[in-house]
Each structure stands twice: as C-alpha cells, then as structure tokens.
Short mmCIF file of C-alpha atoms in Angstrom, two decimals:
data_model
loop_
_atom_site.label_atom_id
_atom_site.label_comp_id
_atom_site.label_asym_id
_atom_site.label_seq_id
_atom_site.Cartn_x
_atom_site.Cartn_y
_atom_site.Cartn_z
CA MET S 246 171.15 282.23 100.29
CA THR S 247 171.26 283.22 96.43
CA HIS S 248 172.28 280.09 95.32
CA LYS S 249 170.16 278.05 97.62
CA ILE S 250 167.10 280.03 95.82
CA LEU S 251 168.17 278.84 91.85
CA ALA S 252 169.21 275.69 93.02
CA ALA S 253 165.55 275.54 94.41
CA PHE S 254 163.93 277.11 91.48
CA ALA S 255 165.73 274.56 89.21
CA GLY S 256 164.04 271.32 91.25
CA ALA S 257 161.18 272.60 90.97
CA THR S 258 161.24 273.33 87.38
CA LEU S 259 162.92 269.26 86.88
CA LEU S 260 159.92 268.27 88.90
CA VAL S 261 157.10 270.20 86.88
CA LEU S 262 158.75 268.97 83.42
CA LEU S 263 158.66 265.43 84.78
CA GLY S 264 155.27 265.48 86.60
CA ALA S 265 153.88 267.06 82.55
CA ALA S 266 156.09 263.82 81.33
CA ALA S 267 154.06 261.37 83.30
CA VAL S 268 150.73 262.89 82.62
CA PHE S 269 151.41 263.20 78.92
CA TRP S 270 152.36 259.61 79.12
CA SER S 271 148.88 258.88 81.24
CA PHE S 272 147.26 260.27 78.48
CA GLY S 273 148.81 258.01 76.21
CA GLN S 274 147.96 254.92 78.15
CA ILE S 275 144.13 256.19 78.27
CA ASP S 276 144.05 256.75 74.07
CA ASP S 277 145.48 253.16 74.17
CA ALA S 278 142.46 252.05 76.51
CA ALA S 279 139.93 254.06 75.05
CA GLU S 280 141.12 252.72 71.64
CA ALA S 281 140.97 248.76 72.48
CA ARG S 282 137.54 249.94 74.02
CA HIS S 283 136.36 250.88 70.58
CA HIS S 284 137.38 247.97 68.90
CA THR S 285 135.84 245.17 71.47
CA ARG S 286 132.78 247.41 70.92
CA THR S 287 132.46 247.31 67.52
CA LEU S 288 133.03 243.32 67.49
CA VAL S 289 130.57 242.91 70.27
CA ILE S 290 128.04 245.15 68.18
CA GLY S 291 128.67 243.14 64.76
CA ALA S 292 128.06 240.44 66.32
CA THR S 293 124.84 241.50 67.24
CA GLU S 294 123.89 243.14 64.34
CA LEU S 295 124.45 239.85 62.98
CA LEU S 296 121.81 237.56 64.76
CA SER S 297 120.03 240.77 64.26
CA GLU S 298 119.75 240.56 60.45
CA LEU S 299 119.75 236.53 60.49
CA LYS S 300 116.52 237.16 62.41
CA ASP S 301 115.06 239.50 60.18
CA ALA S 302 115.59 237.26 57.19
CA GLU S 303 113.83 233.83 59.41
CA THR S 304 111.36 236.39 59.79
CA GLY S 305 111.35 237.38 56.06
CA GLN S 306 111.06 233.78 55.25
CA ARG S 307 108.05 233.01 57.26
CA GLY S 308 106.13 236.30 56.25
CA TYR S 309 106.65 234.72 52.68
CA VAL S 310 105.37 231.18 53.30
CA LEU S 311 101.93 232.97 54.96
CA THR S 312 101.31 235.28 52.27
CA GLY S 313 103.94 234.73 49.37
CA ASP S 314 104.81 237.96 48.63
CA GLU S 315 108.51 238.77 47.33
CA GLY S 316 108.81 241.67 49.32
CA PHE S 317 109.19 239.43 52.55
CA LEU S 318 112.47 237.97 50.98
CA GLN S 319 114.13 241.81 50.80
CA PRO S 320 116.04 240.74 54.76
CA TYR S 321 117.17 236.79 53.24
CA LEU S 322 118.43 238.30 50.33
CA ALA S 323 120.81 241.31 51.49
CA VAL S 324 121.96 238.22 54.15
CA ARG S 325 122.85 236.12 51.94
CA LYS S 326 124.92 238.61 49.80
CA GLY S 327 126.57 240.07 53.00
CA LEU S 328 126.78 237.20 55.39
CA SER S 329 129.92 235.53 54.39
CA THR S 330 131.90 239.12 54.36
CA ARG S 331 130.19 240.50 57.70
CA LEU S 332 131.76 237.11 59.40
CA LEU S 333 135.01 237.33 57.51
CA GLU S 334 135.55 240.90 58.97
CA LEU S 335 134.17 239.44 62.54
CA ARG S 336 137.69 237.00 62.53
CA GLN S 337 139.79 239.25 61.31
CA ALA S 338 139.08 241.91 63.88
CA ALA S 339 138.46 239.43 66.49
CA ASN S 340 141.87 239.42 68.33
CA ILE S 341 140.53 236.41 70.62
CA ALA S 342 141.92 233.08 70.01
CA ALA S 343 138.17 231.79 71.93
CA ALA S 344 136.43 234.10 70.48
CA ARG S 345 137.94 232.90 66.80
CA LYS S 346 136.70 229.38 67.73
CA HIS S 347 133.54 230.87 68.16
CA LEU S 348 132.80 231.96 64.84
CA ASP S 349 134.98 228.76 63.58
CA THR S 350 132.00 226.79 64.86
CA LEU S 351 129.16 229.15 63.40
CA SER S 352 130.77 228.89 60.06
CA PRO S 353 128.93 225.73 59.32
CA LEU S 354 126.25 226.63 60.60
CA LEU S 355 124.98 229.98 59.26
CA ASP S 356 125.41 227.85 55.93
CA ALA S 357 123.19 225.22 57.02
CA LYS S 358 120.67 227.99 58.12
CA LEU S 359 120.84 229.92 55.43
CA ALA S 360 120.37 226.26 53.44
CA GLU S 361 117.26 225.54 55.65
CA LEU S 362 115.66 229.49 54.61
CA ALA S 363 116.77 228.59 50.73
CA ARG S 364 114.82 225.40 51.04
CA VAL S 365 111.43 226.27 52.56
CA ILE S 366 111.68 229.45 49.99
CA GLU S 367 112.09 227.11 47.31
CA LEU S 368 109.02 225.13 48.15
CA ARG S 369 106.99 227.87 48.32
CA ARG S 370 107.46 229.15 45.37
CA GLY S 371 106.83 225.58 43.91
CA ASP S 372 103.44 226.59 44.93
CA ASP S 373 104.22 224.12 48.03
CA ALA S 374 103.05 225.77 50.33
CA ALA S 375 102.26 222.59 52.56
CA GLY S 376 105.25 221.16 52.50
CA ALA S 377 107.16 224.63 52.98
CA LEU S 378 105.26 225.16 56.76
CA SER S 379 106.18 220.31 57.80
CA LEU S 380 109.67 222.07 56.86
CA ILE S 381 109.55 224.86 58.59
CA ARG S 382 106.94 223.17 62.11
CA ALA S 383 110.27 220.07 61.66
CA GLY S 384 112.01 222.34 63.53
CA LYS S 385 115.83 222.22 61.86
CA GLY S 386 115.60 226.00 61.10
CA LYS S 387 114.53 226.88 65.02
CA HIS S 388 117.30 224.08 66.00
CA LEU S 389 120.51 225.79 63.85
CA MET S 390 118.75 229.20 64.98
CA ASP S 391 119.56 228.00 68.52
CA LEU S 392 123.38 226.79 67.91
CA ILE S 393 123.52 229.89 66.08
CA ARG S 394 122.44 232.56 69.29
CA THR S 395 124.67 229.77 71.26
CA GLU S 396 127.48 230.58 69.39
CA ILE S 397 127.25 234.23 68.64
CA ASP S 398 126.35 234.92 72.56
CA GLY S 399 129.57 232.81 73.64
CA PHE S 400 131.26 235.46 71.18
CA ILE S 401 129.96 238.42 72.76
CA ARG S 402 130.72 237.19 76.25
CA ILE S 403 133.81 236.60 75.81
CA GLU S 404 134.03 240.26 73.52
CA GLU S 405 132.40 242.10 76.74
CA GLU S 406 134.97 239.99 79.49
CA ALA S 407 138.00 242.04 76.97
CA LEU S 408 135.87 245.17 77.36
CA GLU S 409 135.63 244.98 81.12
CA ARG S 410 139.36 244.44 81.45
CA HIS S 411 139.46 247.86 78.78
CA GLU S 412 137.24 249.20 81.21
CA ALA S 413 139.44 249.12 83.95
CA GLU S 414 142.65 250.23 82.59
CA PHE S 415 141.03 252.75 81.21
CA GLN S 416 139.33 253.93 84.42
CA THR S 417 143.14 252.50 86.04
CA ASN S 418 144.77 255.57 84.17
CA MET S 419 142.60 257.98 84.76
CA ARG S 420 142.75 257.60 88.64
CA ARG S 421 146.44 257.35 87.41
CA MET S 422 146.45 261.05 85.24
CA PHE S 423 144.48 262.42 88.29
CA ILE S 424 146.79 261.68 91.14
CA LEU S 425 149.77 262.72 89.02
CA ILE S 426 148.26 265.70 88.13
CA VAL S 427 147.13 266.64 91.83
CA GLY S 428 150.45 265.86 92.89
CA ALA S 429 152.58 267.98 90.11
CA SER S 430 149.94 270.53 91.82
CA LEU S 431 150.92 269.98 95.25
CA LEU S 432 154.70 270.10 94.37
CA MET S 433 154.35 273.59 92.69
CA LEU S 434 152.77 274.90 95.30
CA LEU S 435 154.76 274.05 97.89
CA PHE S 436 157.73 275.06 96.08
CA ALA S 437 156.00 277.99 95.13
CA VAL S 438 155.20 278.76 98.82
CA ALA S 439 159.43 277.56 99.29
CA PHE S 440 160.09 280.12 97.00
CA ALA S 441 158.16 282.80 98.29
CA TYR S 442 159.84 281.90 101.58
CA PHE S 443 163.21 282.13 100.85
CA ILE S 444 162.68 285.56 99.55
CA TYR S 445 161.19 286.79 102.56
CA ARG S 446 164.02 284.92 104.69
CA GLU S 447 166.17 287.56 102.69
CA THR S 448 164.35 290.86 103.35
CA GLN S 449 164.53 289.59 106.60
CA GLN S 450 168.04 289.45 107.23
CA ARG S 451 168.66 292.49 105.44
CA LEU S 452 166.12 295.03 107.16
CA GLN S 453 166.55 293.14 110.40
CA ASN S 454 168.04 295.63 112.06
CA LEU S 455 166.93 298.98 110.74
CA VAL S 456 163.05 297.75 110.83
CA HIS S 457 162.51 295.10 113.16
CA LEU S 458 159.29 296.04 114.40
CA GLU S 459 157.69 296.31 110.90
CA THR S 460 159.10 293.10 110.15
CA LYS S 461 158.04 290.84 113.12
CA HIS S 462 154.37 293.05 111.52
CA LEU S 463 155.03 291.61 108.12
CA LEU S 464 155.18 288.20 109.29
CA GLU S 465 152.70 288.27 111.47
CA SER S 466 150.81 289.23 108.71
CA GLN S 467 152.11 286.76 106.28
CA GLN S 468 151.76 284.07 108.60
CA SER S 469 147.99 284.99 108.73
CA LEU S 470 147.80 284.98 104.58
CA ASN S 471 149.50 282.04 104.20
CA SER S 472 147.06 280.11 106.76
CA LYS S 473 144.01 281.88 104.81
CA LEU S 474 145.76 280.89 101.53
CA GLN S 475 146.25 276.92 102.73
CA GLU S 476 141.94 276.89 104.08
CA ALA S 477 141.15 277.78 100.56
CA ASN S 478 143.44 275.76 98.76
CA ASP S 479 142.18 272.89 100.42
CA THR S 480 138.52 273.91 100.46
CA LEU S 481 139.00 274.44 96.25
CA GLN S 482 140.75 270.94 96.58
CA VAL S 483 137.89 269.07 97.86
CA SER S 484 135.75 271.09 95.25
CA GLU S 485 137.91 269.71 92.38
CA GLU S 486 138.10 266.73 94.14
CA LYS S 487 134.29 266.40 94.65
CA LEU S 488 134.14 267.73 91.14
CA ALA S 489 136.43 265.33 89.19
CA VAL S 490 134.40 262.20 90.88
CA THR S 491 131.24 263.74 89.56
CA LEU S 492 132.24 264.55 86.36
CA TYR S 493 133.56 260.94 86.36
CA SER S 494 131.25 258.75 87.25
CA ILE S 495 128.49 260.60 85.86
CA GLY S 496 126.73 258.71 83.17
CA ASP S 497 126.16 261.22 80.27
CA ALA S 498 128.61 263.18 78.63
CA VAL S 499 129.41 266.91 79.82
CA MET S 500 130.74 269.72 78.66
CA VAL S 501 131.44 273.48 79.50
CA THR S 502 132.31 276.61 78.37
CA ASP S 503 133.24 280.20 79.00
CA ASP S 504 131.60 282.76 78.48
CA LYS S 505 132.48 283.11 75.34
CA GLY S 506 131.15 279.67 74.03
CA ARG S 507 134.77 278.00 73.95
CA VAL S 508 135.16 274.23 76.00
CA THR S 509 136.72 274.26 78.90
CA LEU S 510 136.08 270.91 80.01
CA LEU S 511 134.92 267.69 78.42
CA ASN S 512 134.10 264.47 80.52
CA PRO S 513 135.59 260.59 80.01
CA LEU S 514 131.36 260.57 78.12
CA ALA S 515 131.85 263.32 76.44
CA GLU S 516 134.95 263.24 74.99
CA GLN S 517 133.96 260.04 73.82
CA LEU S 518 130.86 260.54 71.56
CA THR S 519 132.69 264.28 70.35
CA GLY S 520 135.99 261.74 69.54
CA TRP S 521 137.87 265.25 70.60
CA THR S 522 140.14 264.80 74.15
CA GLN S 523 140.02 267.54 76.55
CA ALA S 524 143.38 268.90 75.66
CA LYS S 525 142.36 269.26 72.05
CA ALA S 526 139.48 270.23 72.71
CA VAL S 527 139.62 272.97 75.58
CA GLY S 528 140.10 276.53 73.82
CA ARG S 529 138.19 275.74 70.67
CA ALA S 530 134.42 276.99 69.76
CA VAL S 531 131.78 274.65 71.02
CA ASP S 532 130.23 274.40 67.60
CA GLU S 533 133.47 272.75 66.07
CA VAL S 534 133.31 269.90 68.90
CA PHE S 535 130.42 269.78 68.93
CA HIS S 536 129.30 269.16 66.15
CA ILE S 537 125.31 268.47 65.20
CA ILE S 538 123.02 268.17 62.25
CA ASN S 539 119.94 266.90 62.06
CA GLN S 540 118.92 263.40 61.54
CA GLU S 541 116.23 263.81 59.01
CA THR S 542 117.52 267.11 56.55
CA ARG S 543 121.44 266.46 57.26
CA LEU S 544 121.57 270.41 57.67
CA PRO S 545 123.32 272.14 60.53
CA ALA S 546 121.40 271.65 63.65
CA TYR S 547 121.15 274.18 65.92
CA ILE S 548 123.46 274.50 69.42
CA PRO S 549 121.54 275.89 72.62
CA VAL S 550 125.04 277.22 74.37
CA MET S 551 124.97 280.91 72.87
CA ASP S 552 121.22 280.99 73.79
CA THR S 553 122.02 279.79 77.05
CA LEU S 554 124.55 282.29 77.31
CA ALA S 555 122.79 285.48 76.45
CA LYS S 556 120.16 284.40 77.42
CA GLY S 557 120.90 282.98 80.97
CA THR S 558 118.15 280.49 81.23
CA ILE S 559 118.27 276.15 80.38
CA GLN S 560 118.14 275.23 76.82
CA GLY S 561 117.31 271.94 75.57
CA LEU S 562 118.35 270.03 71.68
CA ALA S 563 115.12 269.47 69.06
CA ASN S 564 114.50 265.60 68.28
CA HIS S 565 116.64 263.80 66.00
CA THR S 566 119.46 265.39 66.46
CA VAL S 567 122.83 263.62 65.15
CA LEU S 568 126.24 264.01 66.54
CA ILE S 569 129.20 263.69 64.54
CA ALA S 570 132.54 263.21 66.68
CA LEU S 571 135.78 263.64 65.31
CA ASP S 572 137.02 260.26 63.49
CA GLY S 573 133.01 260.62 61.44
CA SER S 574 131.20 258.26 62.81
CA GLU S 575 128.04 259.66 64.22
CA SER S 576 125.11 259.42 67.22
CA ALA S 577 122.05 260.55 68.29
CA ILE S 578 121.77 262.45 71.14
CA ALA S 579 119.41 264.32 73.66
CA ASP S 580 120.88 267.18 75.92
CA SER S 581 120.08 270.45 77.84
CA CYS S 582 121.98 273.38 78.22
CA ALA S 583 121.88 276.00 81.40
CA PRO S 584 123.92 278.64 82.25
CA ILE S 585 127.18 278.84 84.93
CA ARG S 586 126.70 282.01 87.73
CA ASP S 587 129.08 283.74 89.99
CA ASN S 588 128.67 285.09 93.11
CA ASN S 589 126.69 287.64 91.71
CA GLY S 590 124.85 286.32 89.37
CA ARG S 591 126.52 286.69 86.94
CA VAL S 592 126.53 284.01 83.40
CA VAL S 593 130.36 283.09 83.51
CA GLY S 594 130.01 279.63 81.06
CA ALA S 595 127.56 277.26 80.26
CA VAL S 596 127.61 273.33 80.83
CA LEU S 597 126.09 271.08 77.89
CA VAL S 598 124.59 267.68 79.12
CA PHE S 599 124.21 265.00 76.42
CA ARG S 600 123.60 261.49 76.41
CA ASP S 601 123.71 258.51 73.55
CA VAL S 602 119.88 257.67 72.89
CA THR S 603 120.86 255.25 69.49
CA GLY S 604 119.95 252.22 71.32
CA GLU S 605 116.58 253.91 72.96
CA TYR S 606 116.05 254.60 68.76
CA ALA S 607 116.59 251.55 67.41
CA THR S 608 114.71 249.76 69.88
CA GLN S 609 111.51 252.03 69.33
CA GLN S 610 112.17 252.12 65.30
CA SER S 611 112.29 248.05 66.39
CA LEU S 612 109.10 247.93 68.54
CA ARG S 613 107.17 250.02 65.87
CA ASP S 614 108.11 247.37 63.10
CA ASN S 615 107.12 244.41 64.95
CA ALA S 616 103.69 246.09 65.95
CA GLU S 617 103.06 247.07 62.14
CA LEU S 618 104.22 243.87 60.62
CA ILE S 619 101.63 241.57 62.93
CA GLN S 620 99.30 244.20 61.68
CA THR S 621 99.45 243.52 58.15
CA ILE S 622 99.47 239.18 59.05
CA LEU S 623 96.23 239.92 61.13
CA ASN S 624 94.82 242.24 58.35
CA THR S 625 95.86 239.77 56.09
CA VAL S 626 95.08 236.57 56.79
CA ALA S 627 91.77 235.06 55.65
CA ASP S 628 90.55 233.72 58.83
CA GLY S 629 88.82 235.91 61.24
CA ILE S 630 90.85 236.37 64.41
CA VAL S 631 89.33 237.87 67.86
CA THR S 632 91.07 239.07 71.41
CA LEU S 633 88.90 239.05 73.50
CA ARG S 634 89.51 239.29 77.73
CA ALA S 635 89.53 235.98 79.47
CA ARG S 636 87.87 236.94 83.01
CA ASP S 637 84.51 238.80 81.25
CA GLY S 638 84.56 237.92 77.39
CA ILE S 639 84.58 241.63 76.63
CA VAL S 640 86.51 242.11 72.47
CA LYS S 641 89.67 244.07 72.87
CA THR S 642 90.60 243.44 68.96
CA ILE S 643 89.49 241.92 65.73
CA ASN S 644 90.67 241.40 62.31
CA PRO S 645 89.18 242.67 58.63
CA ALA S 646 88.09 239.28 58.04
CA ALA S 647 86.22 238.59 61.71
CA GLU S 648 84.03 241.84 60.06
CA ARG S 649 83.54 240.70 56.96
CA MET S 650 82.64 237.06 58.11
CA PHE S 651 80.12 238.85 60.78
CA GLY S 652 78.78 241.60 59.19
CA TYR S 653 79.92 243.82 62.22
CA SER S 654 83.06 246.87 61.93
CA ALA S 655 85.07 247.21 65.17
CA ALA S 656 83.81 249.62 66.30
CA ASP S 657 80.97 247.57 67.09
CA LEU S 658 82.04 244.93 68.49
CA ILE S 659 84.92 246.25 70.81
CA GLY S 660 83.78 246.03 74.36
CA HIS S 661 81.03 244.17 73.64
CA ASP S 662 81.01 240.38 75.04
CA PHE S 663 81.98 237.66 72.59
CA SER S 664 78.72 235.72 73.03
CA LEU S 665 76.88 238.41 70.50
CA LEU S 666 79.79 236.34 68.17
CA ILE S 667 79.54 233.10 69.19
CA PRO S 668 75.85 232.22 71.19
CA GLU S 669 76.98 229.41 72.64
CA SER S 670 80.03 231.12 74.74
CA ASP S 671 76.79 233.30 76.61
CA SER S 672 76.53 229.66 78.96
CA ASP S 673 77.45 229.72 82.60
CA GLU S 674 79.62 226.51 81.57
CA ARG S 675 81.29 228.13 78.70
CA LYS S 676 82.34 231.48 80.62
CA ALA S 677 83.65 229.75 83.36
CA ALA S 678 85.79 228.03 81.32
CA PHE S 679 86.28 231.52 79.35
CA LYS S 680 87.84 232.59 83.29
CA ASN S 681 90.10 229.62 84.03
CA VAL S 682 91.16 228.39 80.60
CA SER S 683 94.57 225.89 80.87
CA SER S 684 95.66 223.33 79.10
CA GLY S 685 93.49 221.35 81.60
CA ASP S 686 90.35 222.64 81.53
CA LYS S 687 87.06 222.70 78.83
CA ALA S 688 88.06 220.81 75.82
CA TRP S 689 85.61 223.02 74.03
CA ILE S 690 88.39 225.85 74.66
CA ILE S 691 91.99 224.72 74.01
CA GLY S 692 93.12 222.58 70.73
CA LEU S 693 93.28 223.10 66.93
CA GLY S 694 89.58 223.85 66.48
CA ARG S 695 85.88 222.26 66.54
CA GLU S 696 82.51 222.93 65.23
CA THR S 697 80.54 225.84 66.61
CA THR S 698 77.71 227.75 65.34
CA GLY S 699 78.61 232.23 64.90
CA ARG S 700 75.34 234.45 64.21
CA HIS S 701 75.31 237.15 61.89
CA ARG S 702 74.81 240.69 62.67
CA ASN S 703 71.20 240.10 60.50
CA GLY S 704 70.52 237.37 63.09
CA SER S 705 71.53 234.35 60.55
CA THR S 706 73.85 231.70 61.69
CA PHE S 707 76.66 229.97 60.36
CA PRO S 708 78.54 226.47 60.67
CA MET S 709 81.67 227.58 61.87
CA ASP S 710 85.14 226.11 63.04
CA ILE S 711 86.58 227.73 66.40
CA ALA S 712 90.51 227.28 67.94
CA ILE S 713 91.54 229.11 71.42
CA SER S 714 94.98 229.63 72.76
CA GLN S 715 95.78 232.05 75.62
CA MET S 716 98.10 234.51 76.44
CA TRP S 717 99.63 237.36 79.29
CA MET S 718 100.10 241.17 78.47
CA GLY S 719 100.17 243.19 81.45
CA GLY S 720 99.36 240.59 84.35
CA GLU S 721 95.72 240.18 82.56
CA ARG S 722 94.96 236.55 80.63
CA TYR S 723 93.49 237.14 76.96
CA LEU S 724 92.14 234.91 75.03
CA THR S 725 92.63 234.47 70.65
CA CYS S 726 89.91 233.41 68.44
CA ILE S 727 90.40 231.79 65.16
CA LEU S 728 87.64 231.79 62.99
CA ARG S 729 86.48 230.09 60.29
CA ASP S 730 82.77 229.72 58.31
CA ILE S 731 83.04 226.25 57.71
CA SER S 732 79.31 226.98 55.58
CA ALA S 733 80.54 226.21 52.12
CA ARG S 734 81.96 223.09 53.46
CA LYS S 735 79.22 222.03 55.41
CA GLN S 736 76.75 222.24 51.82
CA ALA S 737 79.15 219.83 50.04
CA GLU S 738 79.10 217.31 52.54
CA ALA S 739 75.05 217.81 52.66
CA ALA S 740 75.76 217.12 49.08
CA LEU S 741 77.38 214.03 49.16
CA VAL S 742 75.20 212.50 51.44
CA LYS S 743 71.95 213.44 49.49
CA ALA S 744 73.62 212.01 46.37
CA GLY S 745 74.89 209.09 48.19
CA ALA S 746 71.25 208.31 49.90
CA LEU S 747 69.57 208.50 46.04
CA GLN S 748 72.38 206.27 44.34
CA ALA S 749 71.38 204.10 47.23
CA ALA S 750 67.47 204.28 46.86
CA ILE S 751 68.12 203.65 42.58
CA PHE S 752 70.09 200.61 43.07
CA ASN S 753 68.14 198.77 45.78
CA SER S 754 65.07 199.15 43.87
CA ALA S 755 66.31 197.56 40.95
CA ASN S 756 63.78 194.43 39.54
CA PHE S 757 67.35 192.80 38.42
CA SER S 758 70.32 191.73 40.72
CA SER S 759 73.34 193.46 40.73
CA ILE S 760 76.96 192.89 42.12
CA ALA S 761 79.31 195.62 42.05
CA THR S 762 83.20 194.82 42.75
CA ASP S 763 86.40 197.07 43.11
CA ALA S 764 89.77 196.26 41.00
CA ARG S 765 90.54 192.99 42.77
CA GLY S 766 87.36 191.41 42.13
CA VAL S 767 85.86 192.11 45.63
CA ILE S 768 82.24 192.35 46.14
CA GLN S 769 81.87 195.84 48.04
CA ILE S 770 78.18 196.00 47.25
CA PHE S 771 74.71 194.33 46.00
CA ASN S 772 70.91 193.63 46.31
CA VAL S 773 68.94 190.84 45.85
#
C-alpha cells in the first residue's frame, strides 16, 4: 500500500509540474499577443496623428490667408519638418503588405499637399490674398486632402483588422490559461482527496479488528465532511468563475490589494495600463505598481488605497492624474477606490478601479481649441457677423465689428429682434422668409449679398451689404448674417455721378462744336 501511495504522489507531482509548464507557456503566448496588439495600436495612433497634424497645417494655412498672422503657420512648419520622418517610421513599422501599399500611395499625395500649402502661403506673403483665396477655392487642396484621408483610412482599417485578430488571439490565450489553471487545480484537489483516502484506507485496515465501531463512525464523519467540502468547493468554483468572467470582461482596469496595500490581483486591462503582469505585481506595494503623478506639476500624486484601508471609505483621485507604466508610457486616468470587507465588516483589502481618459481629455482640448480659433476669427474680421434664430429673428451672437458698426454692445443686442438693426427685416414677408429659409426661398435672404439699410443706435441709417446663410444646431435652425457698411462706397458713387453730370453740362453749353474720340479715332461724344 505504501508503494501505491508513493506512486500516486509522484504522479500527482508530475501532473502539477506539467500544469505549471502549460500555464507558463500560456503566459508567453499572452505576452506575444499583447505585444502585437500594442504594436498595431501604435501604428493606428501614428497614422491618426499624421492626419490630425496635416489638418492642423491646413487650418493654420487658412488662418494665415485670412489674417496674415505668421503665428498660424506654426502647425504647417512643424508638419513640413517632420512629415517625411513620421511617414518613414510608419512604413518601417508596418508589417502588412497591403498597409505598406497605402503608405506608398500616400507619399506623393503628401508631397503634393505640402506643395499646394506652400504655394498658397507664398501668394499670401506676396500680398496676393485674392490669388491665395482663388487657389484655395479651386479645390485642389481639398481633393488632395480627400485622397490623403482615403489612404490613411485604408491603412488604419487594415491595421484595425489586424488588431482585432491580435485581440482574438489574446482572448483565446487567456481562456486557455484559465482552463489550464482550473484543470490543474481540480487535478490537485482530486489527488489530494485520493491521497487522503489512501491513508484513511491504510489506517482503517490496521485498526479494523480493534476499533470497528469507532472506525465506522469516523468513516461516516469523513464522508459527511467530504460532502460539505465538495459543496463548499463547488460554491467557491462558481464564485471564482463569476469573478473571473467579470474581471476579464469589465471595461475598466481593476487592481485588488490586501489589508497591507500589497497587490493581489490585476485584470488584463490593469496589466495593459500599468505594464505589470499579475505574476510580477502580486505581493508588491501598490505604489510600486500604480505609479501616478500630477500632470501639471509632475510630482508624485496621492494614492487613495491607504486612506481606504485606514478609514474604510470610498476614495477618488484628483483631476489631472497621469499613470506611468512600467515601460515609461503615460496615460491620463480617472479612478475610485473602495474597501473590501469580510463577513464581520472588517476591512481586509481594497479594490482600485481606474480607466484611461487620455482620449477624452484630448477630445475636450480639441473642442476648446477649435472654439477659441473660431472666436478669434470672428473677433478679428472687419465685417459685422450676427447670428440669429430663424424662427423668430432673435439675435444670439454678435462680433465686435458689428458692435462698432451699429453702436450697440453685445449685451444690448443679444435676445432682441434683428429688426432693431435692419428695419427692413421687420415686415411680415421678411419674418416668414426667416422661418422658412432654404435654397429656394426669398432671394433677399440667401446669397452672396444684397443692399439694404442699417440703423445705428443713435437712429441714423446707413447703406450696407448683407449676406445670410443658414445652419442647424441642436435641432434648431439659425441664420448667420455677414454685414458690411458701404457708406463710403455710396458716397464715392454719388460723387462720380455728380462729376459726370457737371462735365456733361459744361460740354453741352460750349459755344463751339467739339468731338471726342478714343485712341483708335472712334467718336465717343460730341456737341452741336
């Protein structure tokens, strides 16, 4: 019997070693899949940033053409300097032939786009703003940008398909590892029970003749205990499976610590953001794995885990917190930390849930930058610009040029009817046109411009050009009115008419005959 026990123990040990080897092999497969995902994601981000920088360069060119401010050319200069290097890096990093083909097609398009941007800037620097605008309106730049966007989108699509394949491999490896761990655990449990059973059988046989009744009682107790252990084991397995599924499928990173602040668990997303695998992180202090700093001061940031363990309350991170991964990469994060309690309510650990908000912050910053750029343009143009609600003609925004033109401040006009500035718009016909404006409605509303009369705050009127276009925001139609004071032009026209009339009167009153010809001898005017 002793030999059988030793043989069983040796077999169990061999199986455990085989299971451990399989788990380590699975870890290696997971690392390879994670590296492939990271490489592909880096390519996608690089291509997206390339397109974004090119858009910024084009936007800066437009700003320079409109304002003549050299500061708008900074994005263009940066793109021109580093574009070839970034494209070369993408080509060297791309492993897929179809993706490299898109990059090969993209190279001449980028050269052509930079040449088009340079040509427009050169015209504007030569004080040929009209030529620059004419070149922009020709649409070549937009056509090139559309082709560039198509090639970059094709490149990104191919890399994202590769990313999906890498993700599928990663998930398959995770499931395989989980199955191996569960299988090894079950085998260990099975052999432990078998080992205990063999010992029990040997003891049973030795004491069978002496303590038969007591042995029977012990057997019944053992069977009852085994049943309870099996039930507890089944319950534990179900709980572990539910926990594993939850942790592996949750969209946030999760880190669990014990009551000393040592890491006990990382889910896959937490491994990705911190750069630590669970095997390396377990047992380490939380501040070693979860390295965070303040984004603005670059000083170490407060980690809420220890306060949660000490006070037993939910804690959160301060704003502008950056997580530095093991490889040095940085991610802006938001998180919260909650205590883990046992059945007696005692704090036995903490769970830290955090997520990458880098993309959200970048989007918010882009929106703020775009809004500031638009506001700067509105504040610097010479023409007055007024935005009003189409259904009732109520003024919503007004730029400084319009304030100077009419003598009102923005606070005086916002919320009031547009007819306060343009008396002509107060008629029922004009109000109806405001409400139903479209490409086929009243000609005086939509177009490049028409003459009308504006009214100054002091009651005086003046001639002006007005051009109106429409837009939709939040399900509401708005009209944008571009206004230009043409008083000086009208005065010049009147002076020309008056001078022409005086000249004709003098010519016709002369007491001699006169004939005027052009350079070719063709009679233009004469008197009799």
